[in-house]
PDB file of N, CA and C in Angstrom:
ATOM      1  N   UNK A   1      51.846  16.548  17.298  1.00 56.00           N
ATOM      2  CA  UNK A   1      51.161  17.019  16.107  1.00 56.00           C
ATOM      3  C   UNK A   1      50.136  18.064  16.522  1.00 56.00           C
ATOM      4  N   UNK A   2      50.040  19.094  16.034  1.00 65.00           N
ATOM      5  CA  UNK A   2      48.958  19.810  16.252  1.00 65.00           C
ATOM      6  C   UNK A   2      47.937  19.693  15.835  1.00 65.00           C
ATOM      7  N   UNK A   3      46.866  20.167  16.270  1.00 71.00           N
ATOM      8  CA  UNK A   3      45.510  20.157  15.578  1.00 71.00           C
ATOM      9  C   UNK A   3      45.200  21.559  14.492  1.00 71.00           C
ATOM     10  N   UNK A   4      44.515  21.136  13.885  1.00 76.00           N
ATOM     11  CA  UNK A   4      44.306  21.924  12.621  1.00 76.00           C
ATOM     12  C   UNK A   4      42.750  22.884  13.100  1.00 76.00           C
ATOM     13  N   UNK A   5      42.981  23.865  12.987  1.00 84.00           N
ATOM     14  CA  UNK A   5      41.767  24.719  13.247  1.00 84.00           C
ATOM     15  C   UNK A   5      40.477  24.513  12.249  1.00 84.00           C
ATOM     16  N   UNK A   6      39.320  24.409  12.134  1.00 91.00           N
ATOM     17  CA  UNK A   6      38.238  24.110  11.932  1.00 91.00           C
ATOM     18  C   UNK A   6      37.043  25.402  11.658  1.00 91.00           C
ATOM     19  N   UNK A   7      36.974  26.146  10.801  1.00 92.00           N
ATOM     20  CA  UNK A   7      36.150  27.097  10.389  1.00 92.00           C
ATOM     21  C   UNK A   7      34.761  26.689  10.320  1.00 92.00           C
ATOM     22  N   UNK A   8      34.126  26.880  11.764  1.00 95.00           N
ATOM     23  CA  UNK A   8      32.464  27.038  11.745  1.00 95.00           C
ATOM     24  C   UNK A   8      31.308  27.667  11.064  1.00 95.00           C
ATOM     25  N   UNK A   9      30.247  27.406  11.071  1.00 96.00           N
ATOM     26  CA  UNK A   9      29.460  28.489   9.889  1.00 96.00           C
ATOM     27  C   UNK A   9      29.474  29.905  10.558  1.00 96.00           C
ATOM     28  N   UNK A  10      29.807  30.044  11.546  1.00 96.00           N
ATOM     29  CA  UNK A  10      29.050  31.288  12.118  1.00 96.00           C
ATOM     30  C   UNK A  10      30.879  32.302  11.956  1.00 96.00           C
ATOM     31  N   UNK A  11      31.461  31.579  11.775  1.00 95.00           N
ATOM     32  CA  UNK A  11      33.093  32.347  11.497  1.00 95.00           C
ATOM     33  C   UNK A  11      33.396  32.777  10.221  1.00 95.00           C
ATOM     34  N   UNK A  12      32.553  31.684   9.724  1.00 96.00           N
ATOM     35  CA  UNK A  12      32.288  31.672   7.972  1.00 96.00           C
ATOM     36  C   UNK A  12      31.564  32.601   7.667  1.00 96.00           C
ATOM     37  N   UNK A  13      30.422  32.871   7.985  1.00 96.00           N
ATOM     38  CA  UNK A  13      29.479  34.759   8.044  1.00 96.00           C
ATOM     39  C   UNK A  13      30.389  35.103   8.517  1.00 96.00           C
ATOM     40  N   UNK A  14      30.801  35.595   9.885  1.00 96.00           N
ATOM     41  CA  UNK A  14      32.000  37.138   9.692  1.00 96.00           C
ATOM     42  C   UNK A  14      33.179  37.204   8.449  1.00 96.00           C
ATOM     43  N   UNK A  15      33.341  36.260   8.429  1.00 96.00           N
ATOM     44  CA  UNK A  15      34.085  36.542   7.473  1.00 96.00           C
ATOM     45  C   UNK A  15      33.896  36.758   5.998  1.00 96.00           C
ATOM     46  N   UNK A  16      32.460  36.160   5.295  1.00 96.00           N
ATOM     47  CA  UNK A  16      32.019  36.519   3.930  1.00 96.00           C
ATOM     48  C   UNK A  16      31.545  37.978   4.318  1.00 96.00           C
ATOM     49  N   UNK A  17      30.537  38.377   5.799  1.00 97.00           N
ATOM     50  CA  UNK A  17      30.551  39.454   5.993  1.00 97.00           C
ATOM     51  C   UNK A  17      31.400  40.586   5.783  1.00 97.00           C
ATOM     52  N   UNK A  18      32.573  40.788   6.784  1.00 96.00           N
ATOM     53  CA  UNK A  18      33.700  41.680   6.381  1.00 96.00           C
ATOM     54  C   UNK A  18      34.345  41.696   4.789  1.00 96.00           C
ATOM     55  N   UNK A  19      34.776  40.700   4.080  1.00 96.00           N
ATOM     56  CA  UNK A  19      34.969  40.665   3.146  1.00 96.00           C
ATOM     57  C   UNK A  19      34.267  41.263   2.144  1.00 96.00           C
ATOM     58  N   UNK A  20      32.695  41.187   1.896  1.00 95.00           N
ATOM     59  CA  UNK A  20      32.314  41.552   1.333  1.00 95.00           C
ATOM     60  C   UNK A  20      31.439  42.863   1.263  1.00 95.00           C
ATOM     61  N   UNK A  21      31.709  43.328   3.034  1.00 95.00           N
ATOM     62  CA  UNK A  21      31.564  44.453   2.982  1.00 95.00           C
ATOM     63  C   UNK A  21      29.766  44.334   3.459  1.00 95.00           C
ATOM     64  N   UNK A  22      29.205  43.255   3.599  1.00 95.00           N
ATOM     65  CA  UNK A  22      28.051  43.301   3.782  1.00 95.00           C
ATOM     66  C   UNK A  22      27.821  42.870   5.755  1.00 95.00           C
ATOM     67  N   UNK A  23      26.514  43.286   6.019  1.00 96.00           N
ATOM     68  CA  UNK A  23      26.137  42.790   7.572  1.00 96.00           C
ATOM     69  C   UNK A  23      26.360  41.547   7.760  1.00 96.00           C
ATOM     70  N   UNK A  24      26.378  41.317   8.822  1.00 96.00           N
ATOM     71  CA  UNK A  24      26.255  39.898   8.997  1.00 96.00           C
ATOM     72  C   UNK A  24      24.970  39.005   8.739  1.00 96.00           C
ATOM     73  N   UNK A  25      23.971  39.929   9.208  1.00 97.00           N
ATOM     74  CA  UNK A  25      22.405  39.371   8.701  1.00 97.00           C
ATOM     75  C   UNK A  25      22.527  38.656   7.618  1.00 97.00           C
ATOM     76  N   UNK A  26      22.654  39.783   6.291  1.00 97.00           N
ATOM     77  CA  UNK A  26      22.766  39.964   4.787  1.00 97.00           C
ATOM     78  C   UNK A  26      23.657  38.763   4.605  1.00 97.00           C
ATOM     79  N   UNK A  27      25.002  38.903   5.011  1.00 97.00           N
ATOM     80  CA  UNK A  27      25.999  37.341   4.618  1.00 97.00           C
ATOM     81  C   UNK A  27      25.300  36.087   5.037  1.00 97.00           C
ATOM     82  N   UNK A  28      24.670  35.902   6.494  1.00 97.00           N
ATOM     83  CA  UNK A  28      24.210  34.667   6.639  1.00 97.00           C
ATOM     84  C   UNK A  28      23.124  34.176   5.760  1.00 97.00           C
ATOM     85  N   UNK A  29      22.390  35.448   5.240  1.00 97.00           N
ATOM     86  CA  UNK A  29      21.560  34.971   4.112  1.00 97.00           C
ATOM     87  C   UNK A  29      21.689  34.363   3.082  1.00 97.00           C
ATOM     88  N   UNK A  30      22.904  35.025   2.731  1.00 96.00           N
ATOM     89  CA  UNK A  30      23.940  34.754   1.223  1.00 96.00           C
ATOM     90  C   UNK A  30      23.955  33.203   1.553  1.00 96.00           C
ATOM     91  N   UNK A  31      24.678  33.203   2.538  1.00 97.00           N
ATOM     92  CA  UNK A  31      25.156  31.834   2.937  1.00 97.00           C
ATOM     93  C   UNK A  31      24.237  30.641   2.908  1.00 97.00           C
ATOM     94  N   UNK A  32      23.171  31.156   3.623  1.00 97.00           N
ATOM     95  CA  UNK A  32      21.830  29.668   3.628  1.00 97.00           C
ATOM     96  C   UNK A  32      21.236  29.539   2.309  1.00 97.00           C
ATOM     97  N   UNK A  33      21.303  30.555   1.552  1.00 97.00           N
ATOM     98  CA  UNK A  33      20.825  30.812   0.390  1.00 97.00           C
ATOM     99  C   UNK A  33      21.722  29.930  -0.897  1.00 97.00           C
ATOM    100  N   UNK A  34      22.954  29.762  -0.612  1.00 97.00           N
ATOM    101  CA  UNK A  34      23.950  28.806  -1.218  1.00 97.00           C
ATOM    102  C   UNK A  34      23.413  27.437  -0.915  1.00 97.00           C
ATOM    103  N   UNK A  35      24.006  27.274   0.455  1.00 97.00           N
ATOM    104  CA  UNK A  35      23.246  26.106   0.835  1.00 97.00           C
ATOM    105  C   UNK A  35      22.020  25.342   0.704  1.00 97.00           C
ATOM    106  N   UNK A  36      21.416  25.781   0.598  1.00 97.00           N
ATOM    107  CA  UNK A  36      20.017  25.214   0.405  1.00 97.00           C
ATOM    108  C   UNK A  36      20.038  24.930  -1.135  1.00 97.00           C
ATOM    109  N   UNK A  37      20.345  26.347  -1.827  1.00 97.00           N
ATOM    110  CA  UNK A  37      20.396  26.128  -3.620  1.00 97.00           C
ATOM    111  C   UNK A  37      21.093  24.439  -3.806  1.00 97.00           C
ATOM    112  N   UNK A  38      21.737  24.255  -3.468  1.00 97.00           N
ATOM    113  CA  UNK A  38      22.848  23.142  -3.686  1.00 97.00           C
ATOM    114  C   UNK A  38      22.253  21.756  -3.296  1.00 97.00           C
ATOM    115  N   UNK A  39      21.609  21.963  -2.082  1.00 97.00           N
ATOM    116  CA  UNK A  39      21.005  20.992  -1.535  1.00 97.00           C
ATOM    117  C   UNK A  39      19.607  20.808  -1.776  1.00 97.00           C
ATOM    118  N   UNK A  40      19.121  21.803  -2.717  1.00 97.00           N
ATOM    119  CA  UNK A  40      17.692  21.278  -3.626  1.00 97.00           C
ATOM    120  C   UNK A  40      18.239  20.731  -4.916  1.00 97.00           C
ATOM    121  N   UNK A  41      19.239  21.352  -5.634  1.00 97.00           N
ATOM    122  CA  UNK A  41      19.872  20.672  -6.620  1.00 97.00           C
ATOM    123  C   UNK A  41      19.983  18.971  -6.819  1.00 97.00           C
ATOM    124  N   UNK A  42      20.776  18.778  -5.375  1.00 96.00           N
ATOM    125  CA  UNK A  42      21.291  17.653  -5.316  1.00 96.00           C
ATOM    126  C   UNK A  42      19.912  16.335  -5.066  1.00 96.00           C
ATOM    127  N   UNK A  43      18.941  17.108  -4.242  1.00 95.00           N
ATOM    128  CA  UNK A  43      17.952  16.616  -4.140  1.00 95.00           C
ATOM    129  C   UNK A  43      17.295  15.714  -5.299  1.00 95.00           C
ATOM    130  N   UNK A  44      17.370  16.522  -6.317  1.00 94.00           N
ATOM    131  CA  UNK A  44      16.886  16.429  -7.984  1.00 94.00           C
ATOM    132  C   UNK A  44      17.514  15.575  -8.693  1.00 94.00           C
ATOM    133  N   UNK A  45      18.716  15.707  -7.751  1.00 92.00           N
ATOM    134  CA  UNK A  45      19.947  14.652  -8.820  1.00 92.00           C
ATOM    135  C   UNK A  45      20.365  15.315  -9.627  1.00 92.00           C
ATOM    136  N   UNK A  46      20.151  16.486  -9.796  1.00 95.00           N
ATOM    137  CA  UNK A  46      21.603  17.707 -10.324  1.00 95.00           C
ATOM    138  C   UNK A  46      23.132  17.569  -9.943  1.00 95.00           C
ATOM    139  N   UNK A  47      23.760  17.749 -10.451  1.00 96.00           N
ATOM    140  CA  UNK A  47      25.170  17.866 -10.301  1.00 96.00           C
ATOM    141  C   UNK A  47      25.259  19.870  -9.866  1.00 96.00           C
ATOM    142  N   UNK A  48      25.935  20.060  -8.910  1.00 97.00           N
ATOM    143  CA  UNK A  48      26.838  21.664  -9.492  1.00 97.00           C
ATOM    144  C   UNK A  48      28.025  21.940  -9.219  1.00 97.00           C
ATOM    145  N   UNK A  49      28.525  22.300 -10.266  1.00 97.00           N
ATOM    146  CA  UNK A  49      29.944  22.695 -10.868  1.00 97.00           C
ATOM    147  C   UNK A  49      29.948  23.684 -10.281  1.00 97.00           C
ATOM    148  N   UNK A  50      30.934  24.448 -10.093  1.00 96.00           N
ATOM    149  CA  UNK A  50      31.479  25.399  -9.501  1.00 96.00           C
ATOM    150  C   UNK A  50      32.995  25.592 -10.189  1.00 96.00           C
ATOM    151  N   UNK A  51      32.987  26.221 -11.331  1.00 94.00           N
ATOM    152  CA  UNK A  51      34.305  26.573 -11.919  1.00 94.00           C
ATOM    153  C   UNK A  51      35.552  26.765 -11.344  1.00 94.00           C
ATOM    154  N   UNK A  52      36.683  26.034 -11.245  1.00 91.00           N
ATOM    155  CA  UNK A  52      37.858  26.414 -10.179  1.00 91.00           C
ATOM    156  C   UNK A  52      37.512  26.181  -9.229  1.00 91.00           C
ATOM    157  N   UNK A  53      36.400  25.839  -8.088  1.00 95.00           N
ATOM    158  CA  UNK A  53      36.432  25.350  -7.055  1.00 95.00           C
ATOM    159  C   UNK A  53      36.226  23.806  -6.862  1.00 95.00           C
ATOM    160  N   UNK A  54      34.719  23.205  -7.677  1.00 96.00           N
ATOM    161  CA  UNK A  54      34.546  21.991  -7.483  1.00 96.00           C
ATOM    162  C   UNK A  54      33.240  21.405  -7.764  1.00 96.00           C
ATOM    163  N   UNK A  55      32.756  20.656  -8.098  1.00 97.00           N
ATOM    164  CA  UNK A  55      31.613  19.816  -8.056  1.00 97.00           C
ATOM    165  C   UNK A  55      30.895  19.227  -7.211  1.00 97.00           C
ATOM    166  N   UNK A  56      29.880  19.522  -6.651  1.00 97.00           N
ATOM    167  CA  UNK A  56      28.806  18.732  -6.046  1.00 97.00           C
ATOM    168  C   UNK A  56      27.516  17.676  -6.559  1.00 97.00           C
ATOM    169  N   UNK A  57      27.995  16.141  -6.250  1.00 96.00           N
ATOM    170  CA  UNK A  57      27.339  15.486  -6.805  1.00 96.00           C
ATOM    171  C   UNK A  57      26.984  14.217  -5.650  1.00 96.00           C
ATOM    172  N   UNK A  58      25.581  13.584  -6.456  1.00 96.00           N
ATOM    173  CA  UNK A  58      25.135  12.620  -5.591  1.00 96.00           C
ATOM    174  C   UNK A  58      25.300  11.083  -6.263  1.00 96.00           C
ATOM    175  N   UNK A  59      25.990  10.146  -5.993  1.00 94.00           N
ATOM    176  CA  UNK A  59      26.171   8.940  -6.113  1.00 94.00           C
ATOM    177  C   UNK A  59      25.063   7.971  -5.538  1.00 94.00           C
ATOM    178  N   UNK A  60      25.061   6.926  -6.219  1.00 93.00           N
ATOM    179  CA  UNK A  60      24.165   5.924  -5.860  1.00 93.00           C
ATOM    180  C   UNK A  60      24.923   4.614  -5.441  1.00 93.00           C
ATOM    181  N   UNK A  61      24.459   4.237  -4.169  1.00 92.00           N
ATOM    182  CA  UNK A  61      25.123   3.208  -3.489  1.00 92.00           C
ATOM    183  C   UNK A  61      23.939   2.063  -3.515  1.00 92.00           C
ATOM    184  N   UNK A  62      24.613   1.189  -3.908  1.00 94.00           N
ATOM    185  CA  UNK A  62      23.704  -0.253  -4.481  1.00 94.00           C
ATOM    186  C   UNK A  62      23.435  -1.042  -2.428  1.00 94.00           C
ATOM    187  N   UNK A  63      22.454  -1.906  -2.702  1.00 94.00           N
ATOM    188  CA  UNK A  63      22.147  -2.703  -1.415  1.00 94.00           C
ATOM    189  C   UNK A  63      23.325  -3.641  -0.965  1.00 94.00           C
ATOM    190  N   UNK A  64      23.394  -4.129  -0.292  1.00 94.00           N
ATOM    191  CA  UNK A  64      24.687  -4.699  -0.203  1.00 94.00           C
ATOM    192  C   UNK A  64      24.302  -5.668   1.211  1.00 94.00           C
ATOM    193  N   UNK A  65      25.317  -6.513   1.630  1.00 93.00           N
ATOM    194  CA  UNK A  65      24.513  -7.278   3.026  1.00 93.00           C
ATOM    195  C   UNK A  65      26.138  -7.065   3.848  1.00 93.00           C
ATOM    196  N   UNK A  66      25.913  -6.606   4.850  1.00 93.00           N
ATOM    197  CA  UNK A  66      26.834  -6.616   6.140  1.00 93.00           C
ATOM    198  C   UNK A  66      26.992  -6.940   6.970  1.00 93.00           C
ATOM    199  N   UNK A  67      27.586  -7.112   7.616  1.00 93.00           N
ATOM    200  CA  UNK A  67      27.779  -7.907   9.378  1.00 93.00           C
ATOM    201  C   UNK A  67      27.346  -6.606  10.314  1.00 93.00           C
ATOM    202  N   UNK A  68      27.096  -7.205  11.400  1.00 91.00           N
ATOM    203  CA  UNK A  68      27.185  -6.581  13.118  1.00 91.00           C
ATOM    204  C   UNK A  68      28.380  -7.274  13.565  1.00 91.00           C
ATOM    205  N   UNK A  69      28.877  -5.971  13.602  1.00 91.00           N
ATOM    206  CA  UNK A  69      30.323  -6.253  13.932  1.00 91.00           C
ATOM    207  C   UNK A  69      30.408  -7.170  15.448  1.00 91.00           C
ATOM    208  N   UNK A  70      29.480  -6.573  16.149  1.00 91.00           N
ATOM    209  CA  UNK A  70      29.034  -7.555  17.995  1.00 91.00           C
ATOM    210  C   UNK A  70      29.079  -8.801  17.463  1.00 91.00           C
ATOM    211  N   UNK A  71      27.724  -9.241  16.535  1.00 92.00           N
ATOM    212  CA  UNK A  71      27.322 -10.347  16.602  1.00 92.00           C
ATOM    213  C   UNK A  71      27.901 -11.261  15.376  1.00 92.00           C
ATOM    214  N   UNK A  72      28.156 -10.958  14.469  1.00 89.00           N
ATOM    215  CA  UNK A  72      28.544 -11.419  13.241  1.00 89.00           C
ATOM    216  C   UNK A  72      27.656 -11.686  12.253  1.00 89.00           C
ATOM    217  N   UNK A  73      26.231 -11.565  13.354  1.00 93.00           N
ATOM    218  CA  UNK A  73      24.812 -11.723  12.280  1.00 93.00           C
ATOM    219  C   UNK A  73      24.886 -10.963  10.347  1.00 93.00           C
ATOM    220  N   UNK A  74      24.705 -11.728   9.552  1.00 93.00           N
ATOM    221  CA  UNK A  74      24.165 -11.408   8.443  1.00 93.00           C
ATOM    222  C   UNK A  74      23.315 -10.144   8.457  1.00 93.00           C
ATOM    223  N   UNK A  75      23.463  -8.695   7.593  1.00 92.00           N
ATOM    224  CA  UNK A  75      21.994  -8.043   7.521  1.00 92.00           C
ATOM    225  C   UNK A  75      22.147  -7.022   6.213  1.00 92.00           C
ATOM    226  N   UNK A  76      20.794  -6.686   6.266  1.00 93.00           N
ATOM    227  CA  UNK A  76      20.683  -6.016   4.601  1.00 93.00           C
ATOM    228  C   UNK A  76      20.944  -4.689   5.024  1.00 93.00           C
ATOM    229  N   UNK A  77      21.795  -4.251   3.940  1.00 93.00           N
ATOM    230  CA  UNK A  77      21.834  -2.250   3.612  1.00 93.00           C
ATOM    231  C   UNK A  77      21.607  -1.993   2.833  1.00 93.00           C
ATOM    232  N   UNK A  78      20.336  -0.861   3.068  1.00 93.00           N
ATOM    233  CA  UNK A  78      19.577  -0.471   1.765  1.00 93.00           C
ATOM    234  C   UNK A  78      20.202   0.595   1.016  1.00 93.00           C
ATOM    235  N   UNK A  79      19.712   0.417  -0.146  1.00 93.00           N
ATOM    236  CA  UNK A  79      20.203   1.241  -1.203  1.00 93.00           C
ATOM    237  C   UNK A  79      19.978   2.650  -1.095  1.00 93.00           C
ATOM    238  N   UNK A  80      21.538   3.348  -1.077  1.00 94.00           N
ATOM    239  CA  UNK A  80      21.018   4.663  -0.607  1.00 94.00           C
ATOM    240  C   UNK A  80      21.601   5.145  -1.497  1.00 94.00           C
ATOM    241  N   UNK A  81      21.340   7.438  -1.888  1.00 93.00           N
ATOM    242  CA  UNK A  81      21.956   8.179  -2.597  1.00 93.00           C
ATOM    243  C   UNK A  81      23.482   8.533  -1.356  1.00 93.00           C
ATOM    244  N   UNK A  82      24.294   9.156  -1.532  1.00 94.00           N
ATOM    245  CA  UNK A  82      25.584   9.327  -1.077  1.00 94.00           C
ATOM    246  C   UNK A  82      26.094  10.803  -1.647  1.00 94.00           C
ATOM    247  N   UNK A  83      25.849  11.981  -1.205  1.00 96.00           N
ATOM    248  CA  UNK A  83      26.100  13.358  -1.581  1.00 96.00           C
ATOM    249  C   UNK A  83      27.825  13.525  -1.595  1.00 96.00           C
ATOM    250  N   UNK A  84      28.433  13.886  -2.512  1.00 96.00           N
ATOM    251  CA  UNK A  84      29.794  13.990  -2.265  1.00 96.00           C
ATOM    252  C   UNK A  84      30.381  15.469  -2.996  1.00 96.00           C
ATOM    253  N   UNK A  85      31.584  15.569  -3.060  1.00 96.00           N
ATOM    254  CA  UNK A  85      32.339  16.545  -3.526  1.00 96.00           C
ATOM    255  C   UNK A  85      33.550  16.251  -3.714  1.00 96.00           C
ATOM    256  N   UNK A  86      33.878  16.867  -5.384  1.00 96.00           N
ATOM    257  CA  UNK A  86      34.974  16.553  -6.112  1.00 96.00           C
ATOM    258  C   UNK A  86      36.059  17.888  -6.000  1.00 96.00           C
ATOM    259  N   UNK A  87      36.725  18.310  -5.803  1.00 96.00           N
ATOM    260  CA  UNK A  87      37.544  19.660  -5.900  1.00 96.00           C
ATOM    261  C   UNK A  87      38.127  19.450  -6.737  1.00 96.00           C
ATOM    262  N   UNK A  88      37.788  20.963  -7.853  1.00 95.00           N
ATOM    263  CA  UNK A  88      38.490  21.533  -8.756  1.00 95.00           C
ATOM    264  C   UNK A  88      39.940  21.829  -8.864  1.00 95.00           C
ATOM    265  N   UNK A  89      40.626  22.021 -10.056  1.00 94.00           N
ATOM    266  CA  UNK A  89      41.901  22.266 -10.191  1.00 94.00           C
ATOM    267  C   UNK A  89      42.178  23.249  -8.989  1.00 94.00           C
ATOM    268  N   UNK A  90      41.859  24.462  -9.286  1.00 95.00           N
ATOM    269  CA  UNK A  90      42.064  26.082  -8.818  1.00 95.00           C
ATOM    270  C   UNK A  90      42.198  25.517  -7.161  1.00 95.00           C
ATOM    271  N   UNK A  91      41.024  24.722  -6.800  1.00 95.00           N
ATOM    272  CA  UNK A  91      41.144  24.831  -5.288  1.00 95.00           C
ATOM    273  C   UNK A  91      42.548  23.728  -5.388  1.00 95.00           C
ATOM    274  N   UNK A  92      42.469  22.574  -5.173  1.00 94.00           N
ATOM    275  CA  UNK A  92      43.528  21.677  -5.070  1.00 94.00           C
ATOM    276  C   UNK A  92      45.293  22.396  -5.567  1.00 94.00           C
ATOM    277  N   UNK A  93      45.195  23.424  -6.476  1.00 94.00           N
ATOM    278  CA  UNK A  93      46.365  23.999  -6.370  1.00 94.00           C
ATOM    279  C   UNK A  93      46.704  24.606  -5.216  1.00 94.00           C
ATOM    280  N   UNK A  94      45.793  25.632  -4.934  1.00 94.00           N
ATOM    281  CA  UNK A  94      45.686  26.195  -3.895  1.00 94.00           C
ATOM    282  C   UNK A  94      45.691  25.697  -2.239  1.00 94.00           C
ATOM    283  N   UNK A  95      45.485  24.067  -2.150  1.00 92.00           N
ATOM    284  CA  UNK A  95      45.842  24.023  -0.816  1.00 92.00           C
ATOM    285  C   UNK A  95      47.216  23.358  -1.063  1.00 92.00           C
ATOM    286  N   UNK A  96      48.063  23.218  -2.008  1.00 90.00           N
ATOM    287  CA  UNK A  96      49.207  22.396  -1.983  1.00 90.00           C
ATOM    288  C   UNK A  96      49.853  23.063  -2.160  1.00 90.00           C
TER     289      UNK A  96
END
């Protein structure tokens, strides 16, 4: 089986770069500038949609009690948020 190639952020700037015709500086800006938008959003407990591509949203995961898998000991997991992503029609056509 082969392995599947893996697009890094820094491959991800040359390439919004060239594409869009902008520096690389300028794209990595674009880029953190997405990122971050999304990830103050989510912060807030915003949802964002992204038309044809997909949704970014944060779920709430209730406390729950688990094992140590070593020991078998009993222990508590706290209640956490859980950031996820739903893909849109447009993309999911598009990788199938």
């Amino acid at each position: 089986m082969q392995k599947r190639a893996t697009m890094n952020k820094k491959e991800l700037v040359a390439f919004i770069a060239k594409e869009s015709e902008l520096t690389q500086d300028s794209a990595e800006k674009a880029l953190n500038t997405i990122i971050s938008s999304i990830t103050d959003a989510l912060k807030k407990g915003d949802d964002v949609a992204l038309v044809g591509f997909g949704t970014f949203k944060v779920s709430k995961r209730a406390a729950r009690t688990g094992r140590n898998p070593k020991t078998g000991a009993a222990l508590e997991i706290a209640a956490r948020n859980s950031p996820g992503f739903s893909a849109g029609k447009a993309l999911k056509e598009a990788v199938n």
